[in-house]
Amino acid sequence: MAYTERIRTLGRVWRSLTLLYALLIFLSWPCAVAGKKKLYIGALFPMSGGWPGGQACLPAAQMALDLVNNRTDILPDYELELIHYDSMCDPGEATKLLYDLLYTEPIKIVLMPGCSSVSTLVAEAARMWNLIVFSYGSSSPALSNRQRFPTFFRTHPSATLHNPTRVRLFQKWGWTKIATIQQTTEVFTSTLDDLEERVKEAGIEISVRQSFLTDPAVAVKNLKRQDARIIVGLFYETEARKVFCEVFKEKLYGKKYVWFLIGWYADNWFKIKDPAINCTVENMTEAVEGHVTTEIVMLNPETVRGASNLTSQEFLAQLMSRLGGKNPEETGGFQEAPLAYDAVWALALALNKTVAPLRAKGWTLEDFNYNNKEITAEIYRALNTSSFEGVSGHVVFDAQGSRMAWTLIEQLQGGSYKKIGYYDSTKGNLSWYGNDKWIGLGPPADQTKVIEEFRYLSQKLFVSVSVFAGLGILLGIVCLSFNIYNSSIRYIQNSQPYLNNMTAVGCVLALAAVFPLGIDGLHVHRSQFPVVCQFRLWLLGLGFSLAYGSMFTKIWWVHTVFTKKDEKKEKRKHLEPWKLYVTVAVLLAIDVLSLLIWQIMDPLHITVEKFTKEAPKEDLDVLIQPLLEHCSSEKMNTWLGVVYGYKGLLLLLGIFLAYETKSISTEKINDHRAVGMAIYNVAIRRLITRGEWQSEQQDTLKTGSSNNNDEEKSRQLERENRELQKIIQEKEERVTELRNQLAERQALRSRRRPSVQNQNQNHSVPSSQAEPPSYSPAMDKRSLPPSFSNSSNLYQGEGKLSRNNCHNSRLPLLYK
């Protein structure tokens, strides 16, 4: 507000001087303009639309024309006149106006468009009429293309001039990762393309790139989701309010975030009520706090008098007088007004420079027409070599016709913009005030800082498991010693002690693998870790082959021998131990060979595995990245698949064989149903309960029969069982035959009984000669045994039948 009041005071003072000066000019005007030829400038000033820059730029251009036309040292024989229209910053409207300018008298020597979209249209068409195009408000980087726009110049620097300043700030604050969000228009797309090339050269990465047309909600959410921290925003002022309303909703502001915006917005842009958003002024003020803007220096910060003999402050005072007291913050193009002022001066000085060269060629400026390329070329050369001090600073153009200028760096602090530095991209000089202010302790990090933290095995767990493993190893050694010491005992001999020794050694090796498995980067250097990896692999592999291979061999031998055909059963008595040892050796050789091939072709080495990031307990902007060192190789999964597949099949086969031989008992391997440590448990139990080992003879006489003759008893019982089954089958067939004969006899007796009774009635027979009692089924039932499943009962039943129920004369009939 103080700055505005000072400008208004200067305006009132200057207004009085201007009136006096105007009066003098008016009195001398008839003499001054007598004999001057007019040169016409066709101009398009956007008085409305997306950028109503003509509201302040048109009065500034008219101020410059008045001063130029009153100078006797600049174009003394010519008068510049401005023919202007309102383009509304619309290319469609500008097309119609350009047609009117070109096909309506008088001829225009230069065209002056305003905003970038209109300048693109005019500059691309102007070369067909050999016209120079001079813009005061176009910032699109696309206009720097000399092949497309060969006659284009501008006092407004290209928007890409912000990019060197941004890159310099990224480097100053140590940022190597940024994000961008842009409105999808040509000016912002080309600016972002240029920024991408510059940051790539500086070693900076654009990790997130978002764009939107009208609604930025989705783009802002994506920035939040992808953890964007340093964000460059490229959009117009109206879209900026939409963006920061979404920023407030997503909480994408505060001490963790920095936004870079364009500096030519109005100072109170975030406080302007906008029906397109549903955020309050307080919400917007909170969301935009701390953002940084880069702005082309459009007003010379130094008090110097340039070509127009005005300082920048005097120019502002005259401009305020022309605006009639309007609020500069509410006047479109007020910041760009010095550029429009200097554009007229640059054009006047260039035309003045062409007078002498054209006169030497026999030409004058009033001879210009749309077919005269020579005059256009002279004007082009004059503009290309322009260099003077203007109210906007030093005016000079690069090879693409764009203005070279300083960049002002500001930061929003407490709701108002504060200058924090200047940057001269031509010399790479950064003038820094050191008054930048941050919500946190300093500039935030460009991404969540990740702290790598190696995770090691718990030492308490390692020690406790190692103790148990040591006890297991000690027990294995005790069992091995016990087996060797008692190797002469028959009970131990029958368990194949050499295989048991292999089992004990394998268990010791497998338990010993616990120690290298628990060793990690906390105990050994990274260079020694591959050795530890190999120890793990070999101890586990050989331990499994010895421990499981010896047990598998016992079960496999029992299954193989006792499932032979009957004619080969007698060979089961002879066990050749060397076959068992060869089997274990083959399994061990397969493991050794596979491990050697693995180690030679694809050796194990240390690899670092990353796990999901973790948030620390403290409120810090960091994440913990857990790391774990472990052994691996290039084709780890392939090798593990081969090893696990082979050993897995071996385990399944062992389970099957154990199930098949669960009921088999053999003298040669007396512990095959309880392989492993079972033999030692049983042997120790016998030693404790009996107090001493029995001799081989006593063991054979007292307890050996139950162990050594089990197989013979089993065979004897099987033979007896088969013989008894044959006898029972024969007896059952004989009983069936007897029953049939009894049934026939009963039927025969029943037919004879009536004739006997008749004879008894006619003839009296003595009782002593009476026939014996007839045979009845009941009597036969009593005489038969209850079942015929036992041969002794069957013989007993036949005896009773012959003594009690059958006459001696009928006995042969029963066995007929």
CSV table of N, CA and C in Angstrom, one decimal, residues 649-737:
chain,number,residue,atom,x,y,z
A,649,LEU,N,11.8,-85.7,-3.6
A,649,LEU,CA,11.4,-87.0,-4.1
A,649,LEU,C,11.9,-88.1,-3.2
A,650,LEU,N,13.2,-87.9,-2.8
A,650,LEU,CA,13.8,-88.9,-1.9
A,650,LEU,C,13.0,-89.0,-0.6
A,651,LEU,N,12.5,-87.9,-0.1
A,651,LEU,CA,11.8,-87.9,1.2
A,651,LEU,C,10.4,-88.6,1.0
A,652,LEU,N,9.8,-88.3,-0.2
A,652,LEU,CA,8.5,-89.0,-0.4
A,652,LEU,C,8.7,-90.5,-0.6
A,653,LEU,N,9.7,-90.9,-1.3
A,653,LEU,CA,10.0,-92.3,-1.5
A,653,LEU,C,10.3,-93.0,-0.1
A,654,GLY,N,11.0,-92.3,0.8
A,654,GLY,CA,11.3,-92.8,2.1
A,654,GLY,C,10.0,-93.0,2.9
A,655,ILE,N,9.1,-92.0,2.8
A,655,ILE,CA,7.8,-92.2,3.5
A,655,ILE,C,7.0,-93.4,3.0
A,656,PHE,N,7.0,-93.5,1.7
A,656,PHE,CA,6.3,-94.7,1.1
A,656,PHE,C,6.9,-96.0,1.5
A,657,LEU,N,8.2,-96.1,1.5
A,657,LEU,CA,8.9,-97.4,1.9
A,657,LEU,C,8.7,-97.7,3.3
A,658,ALA,N,8.7,-96.6,4.2
A,658,ALA,CA,8.5,-96.8,5.6
A,658,ALA,C,7.1,-97.4,5.9
A,659,TYR,N,6.1,-96.9,5.1
A,659,TYR,CA,4.7,-97.4,5.3
A,659,TYR,C,4.6,-98.8,4.8
A,660,GLU,N,5.3,-99.1,3.7
A,660,GLU,CA,5.2,-100.5,3.2
A,660,GLU,C,5.8,-101.5,4.1
A,661,THR,N,6.8,-101.1,4.8
A,661,THR,CA,7.6,-102.1,5.7
A,661,THR,C,7.3,-101.9,7.2
A,662,LYS,N,6.2,-101.3,7.5
A,662,LYS,CA,5.9,-101.1,8.9
A,662,LYS,C,5.6,-102.3,9.7
A,663,SER,N,5.2,-103.4,9.0
A,663,SER,CA,4.9,-104.7,9.8
A,663,SER,C,6.0,-105.7,9.6
A,664,ILE,N,7.0,-105.4,8.9
A,664,ILE,CA,8.1,-106.4,8.7
A,664,ILE,C,9.1,-106.3,9.8
A,665,SER,N,9.5,-107.5,10.2
A,665,SER,CA,10.5,-107.6,11.3
A,665,SER,C,11.7,-108.5,10.7
A,666,THR,N,12.9,-108.0,10.9
A,666,THR,CA,14.0,-108.8,10.4
A,666,THR,C,15.2,-108.7,11.4
A,667,GLU,N,15.9,-109.8,11.4
A,667,GLU,CA,17.0,-109.9,12.3
A,667,GLU,C,18.2,-109.0,11.9
A,668,LYS,N,18.4,-108.9,10.6
A,668,LYS,CA,19.6,-108.2,10.1
A,668,LYS,C,19.6,-106.7,10.3
A,669,ILE,N,18.4,-106.1,10.3
A,669,ILE,CA,18.3,-104.7,10.6
A,669,ILE,C,17.2,-104.5,11.6
A,670,ASN,N,17.5,-104.6,12.9
A,670,ASN,CA,16.5,-104.7,13.9
A,670,ASN,C,15.9,-103.3,14.3
A,671,ASP,N,16.3,-102.3,13.7
A,671,ASP,CA,15.8,-100.9,14.0
A,671,ASP,C,15.2,-100.2,12.8
A,672,HIS,N,14.9,-100.9,11.8
A,672,HIS,CA,14.5,-100.2,10.6
A,672,HIS,C,13.2,-99.5,10.7
A,673,ARG,N,12.4,-100.0,11.7
A,673,ARG,CA,11.1,-99.3,12.0
A,673,ARG,C,11.2,-98.1,12.9
A,674,ALA,N,12.4,-97.9,13.5
A,674,ALA,CA,12.6,-96.8,14.4
A,674,ALA,C,14.1,-96.3,14.1
A,675,VAL,N,14.3,-95.9,12.9
A,675,VAL,CA,15.7,-95.5,12.5
A,675,VAL,C,16.0,-94.2,13.2
A,676,GLY,N,17.3,-93.9,13.1
A,676,GLY,CA,17.7,-92.7,13.8
A,676,GLY,C,18.3,-93.0,15.2
A,677,MET,N,17.8,-92.2,16.1
A,677,MET,CA,18.3,-92.3,17.5
A,677,MET,C,17.6,-93.4,18.3
A,678,ALA,N,16.6,-94.0,17.7
A,678,ALA,CA,15.8,-95.0,18.4
A,678,ALA,C,16.7,-96.1,19.0
A,679,ILE,N,17.6,-96.6,18.2
A,679,ILE,CA,18.5,-97.7,18.6
A,679,ILE,C,19.3,-97.4,19.8
A,680,TYR,N,19.7,-96.1,19.9
A,680,TYR,CA,20.5,-95.7,21.1
A,680,TYR,C,19.6,-95.6,22.3
A,681,ASN,N,18.4,-95.1,22.1
A,681,ASN,CA,17.5,-95.0,23.2
A,681,ASN,C,17.2,-96.4,23.8
A,682,VAL,N,16.9,-97.3,22.9
A,682,VAL,CA,16.6,-98.7,23.3
A,682,VAL,C,17.8,-99.3,24.0
A,683,ALA,N,19.0,-99.2,23.4
A,683,ALA,CA,20.2,-99.8,23.9
A,683,ALA,C,20.5,-99.2,25.3
A,684,ILE,N,20.5,-98.0,25.5
A,684,ILE,CA,20.7,-97.4,26.8
A,684,ILE,C,19.7,-97.9,27.9
A,685,ARG,N,18.4,-98.0,27.4
A,685,ARG,CA,17.4,-98.5,28.3
A,685,ARG,C,17.8,-99.9,28.8
A,686,ARG,N,18.2,-100.7,27.9
A,686,ARG,CA,18.6,-102.1,28.3
A,686,ARG,C,19.8,-102.1,29.2
A,687,LEU,N,20.7,-101.2,29.0
A,687,LEU,CA,21.9,-101.2,29.8
A,687,LEU,C,21.5,-100.7,31.2
A,688,ILE,N,20.5,-99.8,31.3
A,688,ILE,CA,20.2,-99.3,32.7
A,688,ILE,C,19.3,-100.4,33.4
A,689,THR,N,18.4,-101.0,32.7
A,689,THR,CA,17.5,-102.0,33.4
A,689,THR,C,18.2,-103.2,33.7
A,690,ARG,N,19.2,-103.7,32.9
A,690,ARG,CA,19.8,-105.0,33.2
A,690,ARG,C,21.1,-104.9,34.0
A,691,GLY,N,21.7,-103.7,33.9
A,691,GLY,CA,22.9,-103.4,34.7
A,691,GLY,C,24.1,-103.8,33.9
A,692,GLU,N,24.1,-104.7,33.0
A,692,GLU,CA,25.3,-105.1,32.2
A,692,GLU,C,24.8,-105.7,30.9
A,693,TRP,N,25.7,-105.8,30.0
A,693,TRP,CA,25.4,-106.4,28.7
A,693,TRP,C,25.5,-107.9,28.8
A,694,GLN,N,24.5,-108.7,28.3
A,694,GLN,CA,24.6,-110.1,28.3
A,694,GLN,C,25.6,-110.6,27.2
A,695,SER,N,26.1,-111.7,27.5
A,695,SER,CA,27.0,-112.2,26.4
A,695,SER,C,26.1,-112.6,25.2
A,696,GLU,N,26.8,-112.9,24.2
A,696,GLU,CA,26.1,-113.3,22.9
A,696,GLU,C,25.3,-114.6,23.1
A,697,GLN,N,25.9,-115.6,23.9
A,697,GLN,CA,25.2,-116.8,24.1
A,697,GLN,C,24.0,-116.7,25.0
A,698,GLN,N,24.2,-115.9,26.1
A,698,GLN,CA,23.0,-115.7,27.0
A,698,GLN,C,21.9,-114.9,26.2
A,699,ASP,N,22.4,-114.0,25.5
A,699,ASP,CA,21.4,-113.2,24.7
A,699,ASP,C,20.6,-114.0,23.7
A,700,THR,N,21.3,-115.0,23.2
A,700,THR,CA,20.6,-115.9,22.3
A,700,THR,C,19.7,-116.9,23.0
A,701,LEU,N,20.1,-117.4,24.2
A,701,LEU,CA,19.2,-118.4,24.9
A,701,LEU,C,18.0,-117.7,25.5
A,702,LYS,N,18.2,-116.5,26.2
A,702,LYS,CA,17.1,-115.9,27.0
A,702,LYS,C,16.3,-115.0,26.2
A,703,THR,N,16.9,-114.1,25.5
A,703,THR,CA,16.1,-113.0,24.8
A,703,THR,C,16.3,-113.1,23.3
A,704,GLY,N,17.3,-113.8,22.9
A,704,GLY,CA,17.6,-113.8,21.5
A,704,GLY,C,16.5,-114.5,20.7
A,705,SER,N,15.8,-115.5,21.4
A,705,SER,CA,14.8,-116.2,20.6
A,705,SER,C,13.7,-115.3,20.2
A,706,SER,N,13.4,-114.3,21.0
A,706,SER,CA,12.3,-113.4,20.7
A,706,SER,C,12.7,-112.4,19.6
A,707,ASN,N,14.1,-112.3,19.4
A,707,ASN,CA,14.5,-111.4,18.4
A,707,ASN,C,15.1,-112.1,17.1
A,708,ASN,N,15.9,-113.2,17.4
A,708,ASN,CA,16.5,-113.9,16.3
A,708,ASN,C,15.7,-114.9,15.6
A,709,ASN,N,14.7,-115.5,16.3
A,709,ASN,CA,13.9,-116.5,15.7
A,709,ASN,C,12.5,-116.0,15.2
A,710,ASP,N,12.3,-114.8,15.3
A,710,ASP,CA,11.0,-114.2,14.9
A,710,ASP,C,10.7,-114.5,13.4
A,711,GLU,N,11.7,-114.5,12.6
A,711,GLU,CA,11.5,-114.7,11.2
A,711,GLU,C,11.2,-116.2,10.9
A,712,GLU,N,11.9,-117.2,11.7
A,712,GLU,CA,11.6,-118.6,11.5
A,712,GLU,C,10.2,-118.9,12.0
A,713,LYS,N,9.8,-118.4,13.1
A,713,LYS,CA,8.5,-118.6,13.7
A,713,LYS,C,7.4,-118.1,12.7
A,714,SER,N,7.7,-117.0,12.2
A,714,SER,CA,6.7,-116.5,11.2
A,714,SER,C,6.5,-117.4,10.0
A,715,ARG,N,7.6,-117.9,9.5
A,715,ARG,CA,7.4,-118.8,8.4
A,715,ARG,C,6.7,-120.1,8.8
A,716,GLN,N,7.0,-120.6,10.0
A,716,GLN,CA,6.4,-121.9,10.4
A,716,GLN,C,4.9,-121.7,10.6
A,717,LEU,N,4.5,-120.6,11.2
A,717,LEU,CA,3.1,-120.3,11.4
A,717,LEU,C,2.4,-120.1,10.1
A,718,GLU,N,3.0,-119.6,9.1
A,718,GLU,CA,2.4,-119.4,7.8
A,718,GLU,C,2.2,-120.8,7.2
A,719,ARG,N,3.1,-121.7,7.3
A,719,ARG,CA,2.9,-123.1,6.8
A,719,ARG,C,1.8,-123.8,7.5
A,720,GLU,N,1.8,-123.7,8.8
A,720,GLU,CA,0.7,-124.4,9.6
A,720,GLU,C,-0.6,-123.8,9.2
A,721,ASN,N,-0.7,-122.5,9.0
A,721,ASN,CA,-1.9,-121.9,8.7
A,721,ASN,C,-2.4,-122.4,7.3
A,722,ARG,N,-1.6,-122.5,6.3
A,722,ARG,CA,-2.0,-123.0,5.0
A,722,ARG,C,-2.5,-124.5,5.1
A,723,GLU,N,-1.8,-125.3,5.9
A,723,GLU,CA,-2.2,-126.7,6.1
A,723,GLU,C,-3.6,-126.8,6.7
A,724,LEU,N,-3.8,-126.1,7.8
A,724,LEU,CA,-5.1,-126.1,8.4
A,724,LEU,C,-6.2,-125.6,7.5
A,725,GLN,N,-5.9,-124.6,6.7
A,725,GLN,CA,-6.9,-124.1,5.8
A,725,GLN,C,-7.3,-125.2,4.8
A,726,LYS,N,-6.4,-126.0,4.4
A,726,LYS,CA,-6.7,-127.1,3.4
A,726,LYS,C,-7.5,-128.2,4.1
A,727,ILE,N,-7.1,-128.5,5.4
A,727,ILE,CA,-7.9,-129.5,6.1
A,727,ILE,C,-9.3,-129.1,6.4
A,728,ILE,N,-9.5,-127.8,6.8
A,728,ILE,CA,-10.8,-127.3,7.0
A,728,ILE,C,-11.7,-127.3,5.8
A,729,GLN,N,-11.1,-127.0,4.6
A,729,GLN,CA,-11.8,-127.0,3.4
A,729,GLN,C,-12.3,-128.4,3.0
A,730,GLU,N,-11.4,-129.4,3.3
A,730,GLU,CA,-11.7,-130.8,3.0
A,730,GLU,C,-12.9,-131.3,3.9
A,731,LYS,N,-12.8,-131.0,5.2
A,731,LYS,CA,-13.8,-131.4,6.1
A,731,LYS,C,-15.2,-130.7,5.8
A,732,GLU,N,-15.1,-129.5,5.4
A,732,GLU,CA,-16.4,-128.8,5.1
A,732,GLU,C,-17.0,-129.5,3.9
A,733,GLU,N,-16.2,-129.9,2.9
A,733,GLU,CA,-16.8,-130.6,1.8
A,733,GLU,C,-17.4,-131.9,2.2
A,734,ARG,N,-16.7,-132.7,3.1
A,734,ARG,CA,-17.3,-134.0,3.6
A,734,ARG,C,-18.6,-133.8,4.4
A,735,VAL,N,-18.6,-132.8,5.2
A,735,VAL,CA,-19.9,-132.5,5.9
A,735,VAL,C,-21.0,-132.2,5.0
A,736,THR,N,-20.7,-131.4,4.0
A,736,THR,CA,-21.8,-131.1,3.0
A,736,THR,C,-22.3,-132.4,2.3
A,737,GLU,N,-21.4,-133.4,2.0
A,737,GLU,CA,-21.8,-134.6,1.4
A,737,GLU,C,-22.6,-135.5,2.4
